[in-house]
Amino acid sequence: MNVISLHKQVWDSLQARRAQMPHALLLLGQRGLGKFDLASQFAASLLCEQPQADGQACGRCLACNWYGQGNHPDFRLLQPEAMAEDGEVEDGKKKASQQITIDQVRALDEFLNVGTHRGGLRIIIVNPTEAMNRATANALLKTLEEPAPSTLFLMVSSDPMRLLPTIRSRCQVQPVPLPSAARAEQVLAEQGVADARRWLALAGGAPGLAMEWATSGQADWLEVLIRRLAAGKAVEPLVLAGELEKAVKDSKGRLPLKAIVDGLQKWLVDLMLAANGLPVRYFLPQAATIVGLAAMIPPARLMQSYRATIVRRREAEQPLNARLFLEGIFLEYRALFANR
Ligand SMILES: [Zn+2]
């Protein structure tokens, strides 16, 4: 996704800061907008030794080469171990930490205390900034309070309420707003997403999220899934299983069973977030419904059911009776709402 063209105004405003660079910039905006990509491209443009007229990295110089290979000596990325390179949490890496650790922050000391290698800026991206416990955040705060010269912290956050106020106050805030529908549609279409408008609506206008959904194929099945799951107790598991089995068949391999388990899993994640008073992550337009449903389910049952879908996702890779499988997972979903 071309995040620079998606967020042209933000990009221009970032470039305008070159003359008087703060020590810490906080890119703040809802999830699914491409903030991490934007931070990454901005870092590349600052490290590039021959940037283009609009500030973008040239992609050809020594610095760009290093950066592209992930080994620019004046750059560090601070993110939870469990996160893949594209900034999303990867499945199947359950042992890796979901948090930035205090050791990762401490390891910055050495990096910050030697001169820069290329005589330019030293840049650290922190993604996401809320993925730190209090002790880790405090360790980072020390660094922010006594910044090493020529150092820029690029902090990314979708959840400012979970940041230490002292951290937030050390950063200049760069808001990343929801792009206009027209701009988002255009950027998605350029990426080859058919029916971009519909995907954007499903994703509550967030283009990154729309892109994530769109890779799963046609939108029809997702609309069915959302509508049925939103009914909660009245979900009609057998009907839903029938509808989705048909969608899988009709897709001729483009809609795998595991994409459906994935959708259900994301719905359960949102229910868990809502149950903990946190903003939903995936089904933004259904946020209010999800909050209502979460209040009807015992929290322990929710967690159990989420764990079960992890197993189900693995099963979905094997050949099996799709109809029975789908009936099974949706019967389990309905059971969430059963009286104890
Ligand atoms: Zn370059």
mmCIF file with all atom_site columns, N, CA, C and O in Angstrom, residues 1 30 32 178 181 184-185 188-189 191-226 254-255 259 263 266 282-286:
data_model
loop_
_atom_site.group_PDB
_atom_site.id
_atom_site.type_symbol
_atom_site.label_atom_id
_atom_site.label_alt_id
_atom_site.label_comp_id
_atom_site.label_asym_id
_atom_site.label_entity_id
_atom_site.label_seq_id
_atom_site.pdbx_PDB_ins_code
_atom_site.Cartn_x
_atom_site.Cartn_y
_atom_site.Cartn_z
_atom_site.occupancy
_atom_site.B_iso_or_equiv
_atom_site.pdbx_formal_charge
_atom_site.auth_seq_id
_atom_site.auth_comp_id
_atom_site.auth_asym_id
_atom_site.auth_atom_id
_atom_site.pdbx_PDB_model_num
ATOM 1   N N  . MET A 1 1   ? 0.855   -1.198  0.000  1.00 0.00 ? 1   MET A N  1
ATOM 2   C CA . MET A 1 1   ? 0.000   0.000   0.000  1.00 0.00 ? 1   MET A CA 1
ATOM 3   C C  . MET A 1 1   ? 0.886   1.241   0.000  1.00 0.00 ? 1   MET A C  1
ATOM 4   O O  . MET A 1 1   ? 1.837   1.321   0.766  1.00 0.00 ? 1   MET A O  1
ATOM 5   N N  . GLN A 1 30  ? -5.892  5.768   14.481 1.00 0.00 ? 30  GLN A N  1
ATOM 6   C CA . GLN A 1 30  ? -6.526  4.458   14.704 1.00 0.00 ? 30  GLN A CA 1
ATOM 7   C C  . GLN A 1 30  ? -5.773  3.363   13.972 1.00 0.00 ? 30  GLN A C  1
ATOM 8   O O  . GLN A 1 30  ? -4.929  3.622   13.114 1.00 0.00 ? 30  GLN A O  1
ATOM 9   N N  . GLY A 1 32  ? -4.841  0.282   11.482 1.00 0.00 ? 32  GLY A N  1
ATOM 10  C CA . GLY A 1 32  ? -5.168  -0.047  10.098 1.00 0.00 ? 32  GLY A CA 1
ATOM 11  C C  . GLY A 1 32  ? -4.972  1.084   9.109  1.00 0.00 ? 32  GLY A C  1
ATOM 12  O O  . GLY A 1 32  ? -5.487  1.040   8.007  1.00 0.00 ? 32  GLY A O  1
ATOM 13  N N  . LEU A 1 178 ? -7.862  9.490   9.521  1.00 0.00 ? 178 LEU A N  1
ATOM 14  C CA . LEU A 1 178 ? -8.450  8.590   8.543  1.00 0.00 ? 178 LEU A CA 1
ATOM 15  C C  . LEU A 1 178 ? -8.401  9.305   7.187  1.00 0.00 ? 178 LEU A C  1
ATOM 16  O O  . LEU A 1 178 ? -8.868  10.428  7.079  1.00 0.00 ? 178 LEU A O  1
ATOM 17  N N  . ALA A 1 181 ? -12.365 8.944   1.932  1.00 0.00 ? 181 ALA A N  1
ATOM 18  C CA . ALA A 1 181 ? -12.791 7.695   1.300  1.00 0.00 ? 181 ALA A CA 1
ATOM 19  C C  . ALA A 1 181 ? -12.263 7.623   -0.129 1.00 0.00 ? 181 ALA A C  1
ATOM 20  O O  . ALA A 1 181 ? -11.818 6.569   -0.582 1.00 0.00 ? 181 ALA A O  1
ATOM 21  N N  . ALA A 1 184 ? -8.511  6.779   -0.133 1.00 0.00 ? 184 ALA A N  1
ATOM 22  C CA . ALA A 1 184 ? -8.284  5.396   0.291  1.00 0.00 ? 184 ALA A CA 1
ATOM 23  C C  . ALA A 1 184 ? -8.694  4.421   -0.811 1.00 0.00 ? 184 ALA A C  1
ATOM 24  O O  . ALA A 1 184 ? -7.983  3.456   -1.101 1.00 0.00 ? 184 ALA A O  1
ATOM 25  N N  . GLU A 1 185 ? -9.836  4.714   -1.454 1.00 0.00 ? 185 GLU A N  1
ATOM 26  C CA . GLU A 1 185 ? -10.320 3.842   -2.526 1.00 0.00 ? 185 GLU A CA 1
ATOM 27  C C  . GLU A 1 185 ? -9.325  3.783   -3.664 1.00 0.00 ? 185 GLU A C  1
ATOM 28  O O  . GLU A 1 185 ? -9.025  2.716   -4.203 1.00 0.00 ? 185 GLU A O  1
ATOM 29  N N  . LEU A 1 188 ? -6.203  1.748   -2.727 1.00 0.00 ? 188 LEU A N  1
ATOM 30  C CA . LEU A 1 188 ? -6.489  0.310   -2.723 1.00 0.00 ? 188 LEU A CA 1
ATOM 31  C C  . LEU A 1 188 ? -6.645  -0.219  -4.148 1.00 0.00 ? 188 LEU A C  1
ATOM 32  O O  . LEU A 1 188 ? -6.153  -1.301  -4.481 1.00 0.00 ? 188 LEU A O  1
ATOM 33  N N  . ALA A 1 189 ? -7.333  0.563   -4.985 1.00 0.00 ? 189 ALA A N  1
ATOM 34  C CA . ALA A 1 189 ? -7.529  0.136   -6.376 1.00 0.00 ? 189 ALA A CA 1
ATOM 35  C C  . ALA A 1 189 ? -6.174  0.006   -7.064 1.00 0.00 ? 189 ALA A C  1
ATOM 36  O O  . ALA A 1 189 ? -5.951  -0.936  -7.824 1.00 0.00 ? 189 ALA A O  1
ATOM 37  N N  . GLN A 1 191 ? -3.600  -0.920  -5.776 1.00 0.00 ? 191 GLN A N  1
ATOM 38  C CA . GLN A 1 191 ? -3.003  -2.166  -5.294 1.00 0.00 ? 191 GLN A CA 1
ATOM 39  C C  . GLN A 1 191 ? -3.690  -3.401  -5.875 1.00 0.00 ? 191 GLN A C  1
ATOM 40  O O  . GLN A 1 191 ? -3.400  -4.518  -5.475 1.00 0.00 ? 191 GLN A O  1
ATOM 41  N N  . GLY A 1 192 ? -4.657  -3.150  -6.747 1.00 0.00 ? 192 GLY A N  1
ATOM 42  C CA . GLY A 1 192 ? -5.336  -4.269  -7.385 1.00 0.00 ? 192 GLY A CA 1
ATOM 43  C C  . GLY A 1 192 ? -6.480  -4.836  -6.562 1.00 0.00 ? 192 GLY A C  1
ATOM 44  O O  . GLY A 1 192 ? -6.933  -5.942  -6.813 1.00 0.00 ? 192 GLY A O  1
ATOM 45  N N  . VAL A 1 193 ? -6.970  -4.068  -5.573 1.00 0.00 ? 193 VAL A N  1
ATOM 46  C CA . VAL A 1 193 ? -8.110  -4.548  -4.789 1.00 0.00 ? 193 VAL A CA 1
ATOM 47  C C  . VAL A 1 193 ? -9.401  -4.242  -5.545 1.00 0.00 ? 193 VAL A C  1
ATOM 48  O O  . VAL A 1 193 ? -9.711  -3.075  -5.800 1.00 0.00 ? 193 VAL A O  1
ATOM 49  N N  . ALA A 1 194 ? -10.114 -5.291  -5.951 1.00 0.00 ? 194 ALA A N  1
ATOM 50  C CA . ALA A 1 194 ? -11.397 -5.075  -6.617 1.00 0.00 ? 194 ALA A CA 1
ATOM 51  C C  . ALA A 1 194 ? -12.431 -4.742  -5.541 1.00 0.00 ? 194 ALA A C  1
ATOM 52  O O  . ALA A 1 194 ? -12.326 -5.222  -4.420 1.00 0.00 ? 194 ALA A O  1
ATOM 53  N N  . ASP A 1 195 ? -13.409 -3.912  -5.873 1.00 0.00 ? 195 ASP A N  1
ATOM 54  C CA . ASP A 1 195 ? -14.471 -3.601  -4.928 1.00 0.00 ? 195 ASP A CA 1
ATOM 55  C C  . ASP A 1 195 ? -13.940 -2.898  -3.675 1.00 0.00 ? 195 ASP A C  1
ATOM 56  O O  . ASP A 1 195 ? -14.354 -3.188  -2.546 1.00 0.00 ? 195 ASP A O  1
ATOM 57  N N  . ALA A 1 196 ? -13.021 -1.972  -3.874 1.00 0.00 ? 196 ALA A N  1
ATOM 58  C CA . ALA A 1 196 ? -12.343 -1.304  -2.757 1.00 0.00 ? 196 ALA A CA 1
ATOM 59  C C  . ALA A 1 196 ? -13.319 -0.613  -1.808 1.00 0.00 ? 196 ALA A C  1
ATOM 60  O O  . ALA A 1 196 ? -13.138 -0.642  -0.591 1.00 0.00 ? 196 ALA A O  1
ATOM 61  N N  . ARG A 1 197 ? -14.372 -0.033  -2.382 1.00 0.00 ? 197 ARG A N  1
ATOM 62  C CA . ARG A 1 197 ? -15.310 0.728   -1.543 1.00 0.00 ? 197 ARG A CA 1
ATOM 63  C C  . ARG A 1 197 ? -15.964 -0.166  -0.485 1.00 0.00 ? 197 ARG A C  1
ATOM 64  O O  . ARG A 1 197 ? -16.086 0.196   0.681  1.00 0.00 ? 197 ARG A O  1
ATOM 65  N N  . ARG A 1 198 ? -16.347 -1.365  -0.924 1.00 0.00 ? 198 ARG A N  1
ATOM 66  C CA . ARG A 1 198 ? -17.038 -2.288  -0.016 1.00 0.00 ? 198 ARG A CA 1
ATOM 67  C C  . ARG A 1 198 ? -16.085 -2.769  1.089  1.00 0.00 ? 198 ARG A C  1
ATOM 68  O O  . ARG A 1 198 ? -16.470 -2.845  2.257  1.00 0.00 ? 198 ARG A O  1
ATOM 69  N N  . TRP A 1 199 ? -14.868 -3.079  0.735  1.00 0.00 ? 199 TRP A N  1
ATOM 70  C CA . TRP A 1 199 ? -13.897 -3.516  1.733  1.00 0.00 ? 199 TRP A CA 1
ATOM 71  C C  . TRP A 1 199 ? -13.644 -2.419  2.755  1.00 0.00 ? 199 TRP A C  1
ATOM 72  O O  . TRP A 1 199 ? -13.508 -2.674  3.947  1.00 0.00 ? 199 TRP A O  1
ATOM 73  N N  . LEU A 1 200 ? -13.585 -1.175  2.250  1.00 0.00 ? 200 LEU A N  1
ATOM 74  C CA . LEU A 1 200 ? -13.352 -0.050  3.162  1.00 0.00 ? 200 LEU A CA 1
ATOM 75  C C  . LEU A 1 200 ? -14.495 0.090   4.151  1.00 0.00 ? 200 LEU A C  1
ATOM 76  O O  . LEU A 1 200 ? -14.278 0.362   5.338  1.00 0.00 ? 200 LEU A O  1
ATOM 77  N N  . ALA A 1 201 ? -15.720 -0.106  3.661  1.00 0.00 ? 201 ALA A N  1
ATOM 78  C CA . ALA A 1 201 ? -16.877 -0.003  4.548  1.00 0.00 ? 201 ALA A CA 1
ATOM 79  C C  . ALA A 1 201 ? -16.795 -1.079  5.625  1.00 0.00 ? 201 ALA A C  1
ATOM 80  O O  . ALA A 1 201 ? -17.024 -0.815  6.809  1.00 0.00 ? 201 ALA A O  1
ATOM 81  N N  . LEU A 1 202 ? -16.431 -2.298  5.215  1.00 0.00 ? 202 LEU A N  1
ATOM 82  C CA . LEU A 1 202 ? -16.310 -3.396  6.186  1.00 0.00 ? 202 LEU A CA 1
ATOM 83  C C  . LEU A 1 202 ? -15.248 -3.084  7.228  1.00 0.00 ? 202 LEU A C  1
ATOM 84  O O  . LEU A 1 202 ? -15.346 -3.479  8.383  1.00 0.00 ? 202 LEU A O  1
ATOM 85  N N  . ALA A 1 203 ? -14.202 -2.396  6.804  1.00 0.00 ? 203 ALA A N  1
ATOM 86  C CA . ALA A 1 203 ? -13.076 -2.108  7.700  1.00 0.00 ? 203 ALA A CA 1
ATOM 87  C C  . ALA A 1 203 ? -13.234 -0.767  8.399  1.00 0.00 ? 203 ALA A C  1
ATOM 88  O O  . ALA A 1 203 ? -12.272 -0.256  8.979  1.00 0.00 ? 203 ALA A O  1
ATOM 89  N N  . GLY A 1 204 ? -14.414 -0.198  8.351  1.00 0.00 ? 204 GLY A N  1
ATOM 90  C CA . GLY A 1 204 ? -14.644 1.072   9.021  1.00 0.00 ? 204 GLY A CA 1
ATOM 91  C C  . GLY A 1 204 ? -13.780 2.197   8.458  1.00 0.00 ? 204 GLY A C  1
ATOM 92  O O  . GLY A 1 204 ? -13.427 3.129   9.160  1.00 0.00 ? 204 GLY A O  1
ATOM 93  N N  . GLY A 1 205 ? -13.413 2.100   7.182  1.00 0.00 ? 205 GLY A N  1
ATOM 94  C CA . GLY A 1 205 ? -12.674 3.183   6.534  1.00 0.00 ? 205 GLY A CA 1
ATOM 95  C C  . GLY A 1 205 ? -11.163 3.067   6.639  1.00 0.00 ? 205 GLY A C  1
ATOM 96  O O  . GLY A 1 205 ? -10.447 3.837   6.020  1.00 0.00 ? 205 GLY A O  1
ATOM 97  N N  . ALA A 1 206 ? -10.673 2.099   7.417  1.00 0.00 ? 206 ALA A N  1
ATOM 98  C CA . ALA A 1 206 ? -9.224  1.963   7.590  1.00 0.00 ? 206 ALA A CA 1
ATOM 99  C C  . ALA A 1 206 ? -8.623  1.155   6.435  1.00 0.00 ? 206 ALA A C  1
ATOM 100 O O  . ALA A 1 206 ? -8.900  -0.032  6.302  1.00 0.00 ? 206 ALA A O  1
ATOM 101 N N  . PRO A 1 207 ? -7.808  1.785   5.594  1.00 0.00 ? 207 PRO A N  1
ATOM 102 C CA . PRO A 1 207 ? -7.341  1.113   4.390  1.00 0.00 ? 207 PRO A CA 1
ATOM 103 C C  . PRO A 1 207 ? -6.433  -0.093  4.653  1.00 0.00 ? 207 PRO A C  1
ATOM 104 O O  . PRO A 1 207 ? -6.499  -1.082  3.922  1.00 0.00 ? 207 PRO A O  1
ATOM 105 N N  . GLY A 1 208 ? -5.614  -0.033  5.697  1.00 0.00 ? 208 GLY A N  1
ATOM 106 C CA . GLY A 1 208 ? -4.731  -1.160  5.994  1.00 0.00 ? 208 GLY A CA 1
ATOM 107 C C  . GLY A 1 208 ? -5.536  -2.402  6.335  1.00 0.00 ? 208 GLY A C  1
ATOM 108 O O  . GLY A 1 208 ? -5.245  -3.516  5.908  1.00 0.00 ? 208 GLY A O  1
ATOM 109 N N  . LEU A 1 209 ? -6.583  -2.176  7.095  1.00 0.00 ? 209 LEU A N  1
ATOM 110 C CA . LEU A 1 209 ? -7.463  -3.261  7.508  1.00 0.00 ? 209 LEU A CA 1
ATOM 111 C C  . LEU A 1 209 ? -8.235  -3.793  6.295  1.00 0.00 ? 209 LEU A C  1
ATOM 112 O O  . LEU A 1 209 ? -8.386  -4.997  6.118  1.00 0.00 ? 209 LEU A O  1
ATOM 113 N N  . ALA A 1 210 ? -8.693  -2.874  5.455  1.00 0.00 ? 210 ALA A N  1
ATOM 114 C CA . ALA A 1 210 ? -9.422  -3.257  4.242  1.00 0.00 ? 210 ALA A CA 1
ATOM 115 C C  . ALA A 1 210 ? -8.539  -4.155  3.384  1.00 0.00 ? 210 ALA A C  1
ATOM 116 O O  . ALA A 1 210 ? -8.984  -5.160  2.841  1.00 0.00 ? 210 ALA A O  1
ATOM 117 N N  . MET A 1 211 ? -7.288  -3.792  3.298  1.00 0.00 ? 211 MET A N  1
ATOM 118 C CA . MET A 1 211 ? -6.317  -4.547  2.503  1.00 0.00 ? 211 MET A CA 1
ATOM 119 C C  . MET A 1 211 ? -6.173  -5.963  3.084  1.00 0.00 ? 211 MET A C  1
ATOM 120 O O  . MET A 1 211 ? -6.150  -6.949  2.357  1.00 0.00 ? 211 MET A O  1
ATOM 121 N N  . GLU A 1 212 ? -6.095  -6.018  4.427  1.00 0.00 ? 212 GLU A N  1
ATOM 122 C CA . GLU A 1 212 ? -5.957  -7.298  5.103  1.00 0.00 ? 212 GLU A CA 1
ATOM 123 C C  . GLU A 1 212 ? -7.159  -8.204  4.799  1.00 0.00 ? 212 GLU A C  1
ATOM 124 O O  . GLU A 1 212 ? -7.011  -9.373  4.491  1.00 0.00 ? 212 GLU A O  1
ATOM 125 N N  . TRP A 1 213 ? -8.357  -7.615  4.896  1.00 0.00 ? 213 TRP A N  1
ATOM 126 C CA . TRP A 1 213 ? -9.567  -8.381  4.597  1.00 0.00 ? 213 TRP A CA 1
ATOM 127 C C  . TRP A 1 213 ? -9.581  -8.804  3.144  1.00 0.00 ? 213 TRP A C  1
ATOM 128 O O  . TRP A 1 213 ? -9.949  -9.926  2.806  1.00 0.00 ? 213 TRP A O  1
ATOM 129 N N  . ALA A 1 214 ? -9.219  -7.873  2.270  1.00 0.00 ? 214 ALA A N  1
ATOM 130 C CA . ALA A 1 214 ? -9.384  -8.099  0.833  1.00 0.00 ? 214 ALA A CA 1
ATOM 131 C C  . ALA A 1 214 ? -8.558  -9.279  0.347  1.00 0.00 ? 214 ALA A C  1
ATOM 132 O O  . ALA A 1 214 ? -8.918  -9.925  -0.630 1.00 0.00 ? 214 ALA A O  1
ATOM 133 N N  . THR A 1 215 ? -7.460  -9.583  1.035  1.00 0.00 ? 215 THR A N  1
ATOM 134 C CA . THR A 1 215 ? -6.636  -10.697 0.597  1.00 0.00 ? 215 THR A CA 1
ATOM 135 C C  . THR A 1 215 ? -7.372  -12.018 0.765  1.00 0.00 ? 215 THR A C  1
ATOM 136 O O  . THR A 1 215 ? -6.948  -13.034 0.248  1.00 0.00 ? 215 THR A O  1
ATOM 137 N N  . SER A 1 216 ? -8.485  -12.027 1.481  1.00 0.00 ? 216 SER A N  1
ATOM 138 C CA . SER A 1 216 ? -9.218  -13.279 1.692  1.00 0.00 ? 216 SER A CA 1
ATOM 139 C C  . SER A 1 216 ? -10.255 -13.537 0.596  1.00 0.00 ? 216 SER A C  1
ATOM 140 O O  . SER A 1 216 ? -10.996 -14.500 0.665  1.00 0.00 ? 216 SER A O  1
ATOM 141 N N  . GLY A 1 217 ? -10.349 -12.671 -0.388 1.00 0.00 ? 217 GLY A N  1
ATOM 142 C CA . GLY A 1 217 ? -11.269 -12.949 -1.499 1.00 0.00 ? 217 GLY A CA 1
ATOM 143 C C  . GLY A 1 217 ? -12.510 -12.078 -1.470 1.00 0.00 ? 217 GLY A C  1
ATOM 144 O O  . GLY A 1 217 ? -12.432 -10.912 -1.122 1.00 0.00 ? 217 GLY A O  1
ATOM 145 N N  . GLN A 1 218 ? -13.647 -12.661 -1.828 1.00 0.00 ? 218 GLN A N  1
ATOM 146 C CA . GLN A 1 218 ? -14.874 -11.877 -1.970 1.00 0.00 ? 218 GLN A CA 1
ATOM 147 C C  . GLN A 1 218 ? -15.435 -11.439 -0.619 1.00 0.00 ? 218 GLN A C  1
ATOM 148 O O  . GLN A 1 218 ? -15.235 -12.096 0.393  1.00 0.00 ? 218 GLN A O  1
ATOM 149 N N  . ALA A 1 219 ? -16.133 -10.323 -0.641 1.00 0.00 ? 219 ALA A N  1
ATOM 150 C CA . ALA A 1 219 ? -16.632 -9.737  0.595  1.00 0.00 ? 219 ALA A CA 1
ATOM 151 C C  . ALA A 1 219 ? -17.952 -10.365 1.075  1.00 0.00 ? 219 ALA A C  1
ATOM 152 O O  . ALA A 1 219 ? -18.294 -10.250 2.240  1.00 0.00 ? 219 ALA A O  1
ATOM 153 N N  . ASP A 1 220 ? -18.667 -11.040 0.167  1.00 0.00 ? 220 ASP A N  1
ATOM 154 C CA . ASP A 1 220 ? -20.016 -11.529 0.518  1.00 0.00 ? 220 ASP A CA 1
ATOM 155 C C  . ASP A 1 220 ? -20.017 -12.372 1.793  1.00 0.00 ? 220 ASP A C  1
ATOM 156 O O  . ASP A 1 220 ? -20.809 -12.165 2.693  1.00 0.00 ? 220 ASP A O  1
ATOM 157 N N  . TRP A 1 221 ? -19.109 -13.326 1.842  1.00 0.00 ? 221 TRP A N  1
ATOM 158 C CA . TRP A 1 221 ? -19.104 -14.261 2.975  1.00 0.00 ? 221 TRP A CA 1
ATOM 159 C C  . TRP A 1 221 ? -18.839 -13.528 4.288  1.00 0.00 ? 221 TRP A C  1
ATOM 160 O O  . TRP A 1 221 ? -19.414 -13.858 5.318  1.00 0.00 ? 221 TRP A O  1
ATOM 161 N N  . LEU A 1 222 ? -17.984 -12.518 4.221  1.00 0.00 ? 222 LEU A N  1
ATOM 162 C CA . LEU A 1 222 ? -17.648 -11.785 5.439  1.00 0.00 ? 222 LEU A CA 1
ATOM 163 C C  . LEU A 1 222 ? -18.851 -11.006 5.950  1.00 0.00 ? 222 LEU A C  1
ATOM 164 O O  . LEU A 1 222 ? -19.118 -10.945 7.148  1.00 0.00 ? 222 LEU A O  1
ATOM 165 N N  . GLU A 1 223 ? -19.608 -10.450 5.002  1.00 0.00 ? 223 GLU A N  1
ATOM 166 C CA . GLU A 1 223 ? -20.828 -9.738  5.399  1.00 0.00 ? 223 GLU A CA 1
ATOM 167 C C  . GLU A 1 223 ? -21.817 -10.691 6.062  1.00 0.00 ? 223 GLU A C  1
ATOM 168 O O  . GLU A 1 223 ? -22.449 -10.351 7.054  1.00 0.00 ? 223 GLU A O  1
ATOM 169 N N  . VAL A 1 224 ? -21.938 -11.879 5.509  1.00 0.00 ? 224 VAL A N  1
ATOM 170 C CA . VAL A 1 224 ? -22.822 -12.896 6.097  1.00 0.00 ? 224 VAL A CA 1
ATOM 171 C C  . VAL A 1 224 ? -22.346 -13.245 7.504  1.00 0.00 ? 224 VAL A C  1
ATOM 172 O O  . VAL A 1 224 ? -23.123 -13.260 8.466  1.00 0.00 ? 224 VAL A O  1
ATOM 173 N N  . LEU A 1 225 ? -21.043 -13.509 7.617  1.00 0.00 ? 225 LEU A N  1
ATOM 174 C CA . LEU A 1 225 ? -20.476 -13.886 8.913  1.00 0.00 ? 225 LEU A CA 1
ATOM 175 C C  . LEU A 1 225 ? -20.743 -12.809 9.965  1.00 0.00 ? 225 LEU A C  1
ATOM 176 O O  . LEU A 1 225 ? -21.223 -13.092 11.069 1.00 0.00 ? 225 LEU A O  1
ATOM 177 N N  . ILE A 1 226 ? -20.463 -11.566 9.591  1.00 0.00 ? 226 ILE A N  1
ATOM 178 C CA . ILE A 1 226 ? -20.645 -10.459 10.535 1.00 0.00 ? 226 ILE A CA 1
ATOM 179 C C  . ILE A 1 226 ? -22.106 -10.339 10.958 1.00 0.00 ? 226 ILE A C  1
ATOM 180 O O  . ILE A 1 226 ? -22.417 -10.233 12.147 1.00 0.00 ? 226 ILE A O  1
ATOM 181 N N  . ARG A 1 254 ? -10.701 -20.090 -3.732 1.00 0.00 ? 254 ARG A N  1
ATOM 182 C CA . ARG A 1 254 ? -10.213 -18.755 -3.356 1.00 0.00 ? 254 ARG A CA 1
ATOM 183 C C  . ARG A 1 254 ? -10.561 -18.393 -1.919 1.00 0.00 ? 254 ARG A C  1
ATOM 184 O O  . ARG A 1 254 ? -9.927  -17.539 -1.309 1.00 0.00 ? 254 ARG A O  1
ATOM 185 N N  . LEU A 1 255 ? -11.603 -19.030 -1.396 1.00 0.00 ? 255 LEU A N  1
ATOM 186 C CA . LEU A 1 255 ? -11.944 -18.816 0.008  1.00 0.00 ? 255 LEU A CA 1
ATOM 187 C C  . LEU A 1 255 ? -11.664 -20.105 0.790  1.00 0.00 ? 255 LEU A C  1
ATOM 188 O O  . LEU A 1 255 ? -12.465 -21.028 0.783  1.00 0.00 ? 255 LEU A O  1
ATOM 189 N N  . ALA A 1 259 ? -9.850  -19.171 6.339  1.00 0.00 ? 259 ALA A N  1
ATOM 190 C CA . ALA A 1 259 ? -10.161 -17.734 6.320  1.00 0.00 ? 259 ALA A CA 1
ATOM 191 C C  . ALA A 1 259 ? -11.400 -17.467 7.169  1.00 0.00 ? 259 ALA A C  1
ATOM 192 O O  . ALA A 1 259 ? -11.521 -16.422 7.815  1.00 0.00 ? 259 ALA A O  1
ATOM 193 N N  . GLY A 1 263 ? -11.764 -15.219 10.511 1.00 0.00 ? 263 GLY A N  1
ATOM 194 C CA . GLY A 1 263 ? -12.763 -14.183 10.724 1.00 0.00 ? 263 GLY A CA 1
ATOM 195 C C  . GLY A 1 263 ? -13.406 -14.326 12.096 1.00 0.00 ? 263 GLY A C  1
ATOM 196 O O  . GLY A 1 263 ? -13.553 -13.356 12.840 1.00 0.00 ? 263 GLY A O  1
ATOM 197 N N  . LYS A 1 266 ? -10.966 -13.310 14.826 1.00 0.00 ? 266 LYS A N  1
ATOM 198 C CA . LYS A 1 266 ? -10.865 -11.853 14.950 1.00 0.00 ? 266 LYS A CA 1
ATOM 199 C C  . LYS A 1 266 ? -12.071 -11.294 15.704 1.00 0.00 ? 266 LYS A C  1
ATOM 200 O O  . LYS A 1 266 ? -11.959 -10.372 16.499 1.00 0.00 ? 266 LYS A O  1
ATOM 201 N N  . TYR A 1 282 ? -10.797 -5.031  14.965 1.00 0.00 ? 282 TYR A N  1
ATOM 202 C CA . TYR A 1 282 ? -11.082 -5.461  13.597 1.00 0.00 ? 282 TYR A CA 1
ATOM 203 C C  . TYR A 1 282 ? -12.428 -4.981  13.068 1.00 0.00 ? 282 TYR A C  1
ATOM 204 O O  . TYR A 1 282 ? -12.522 -4.494  11.974 1.00 0.00 ? 282 TYR A O  1
ATOM 205 N N  . PHE A 1 283 ? -13.474 -5.169  13.860 1.00 0.00 ? 283 PHE A N  1
ATOM 206 C CA . PHE A 1 283 ? -14.811 -4.901  13.345 1.00 0.00 ? 283 PHE A CA 1
ATOM 207 C C  . PHE A 1 283 ? -15.270 -3.532  13.837 1.00 0.00 ? 283 PHE A C  1
ATOM 208 O O  . PHE A 1 283 ? -16.160 -3.410  14.678 1.00 0.00 ? 283 PHE A O  1
ATOM 209 N N  . LEU A 1 284 ? -14.612 -2.497  13.280 1.00 0.00 ? 284 LEU A N  1
ATOM 210 C CA . LEU A 1 284 ? -14.858 -1.139  13.766 1.00 0.00 ? 284 LEU A CA 1
ATOM 211 C C  . LEU A 1 284 ? -16.319 -0.712  13.619 1.00 0.00 ? 284 LEU A C  1
ATOM 212 O O  . LEU A 1 284 ? -16.885 -0.148  14.545 1.00 0.00 ? 284 LEU A O  1
ATOM 213 N N  . PRO A 1 285 ? -16.966 -0.969  12.473 1.00 0.00 ? 285 PRO A N  1
ATOM 214 C CA . PRO A 1 285 ? -18.351 -0.498  12.366 1.00 0.00 ? 285 PRO A CA 1
ATOM 215 C C  . PRO A 1 285 ? -19.295 -1.222  13.330 1.00 0.00 ? 285 PRO A C  1
ATOM 216 O O  . PRO A 1 285 ? -20.366 -0.720  13.612 1.00 0.00 ? 285 PRO A O  1
ATOM 217 N N  . GLN A 1 286 ? -18.904 -2.402  13.828 1.00 0.00 ? 286 GLN A N  1
ATOM 218 C CA . GLN A 1 286 ? -19.785 -3.169  14.731 1.00 0.00 ? 286 GLN A CA 1
ATOM 219 C C  . GLN A 1 286 ? -19.392 -2.985  16.201 1.00 0.00 ? 286 GLN A C  1
ATOM 220 O O  . GLN A 1 286 ? -19.815 -3.765  17.060 1.00 0.00 ? 286 GLN A O  1
#
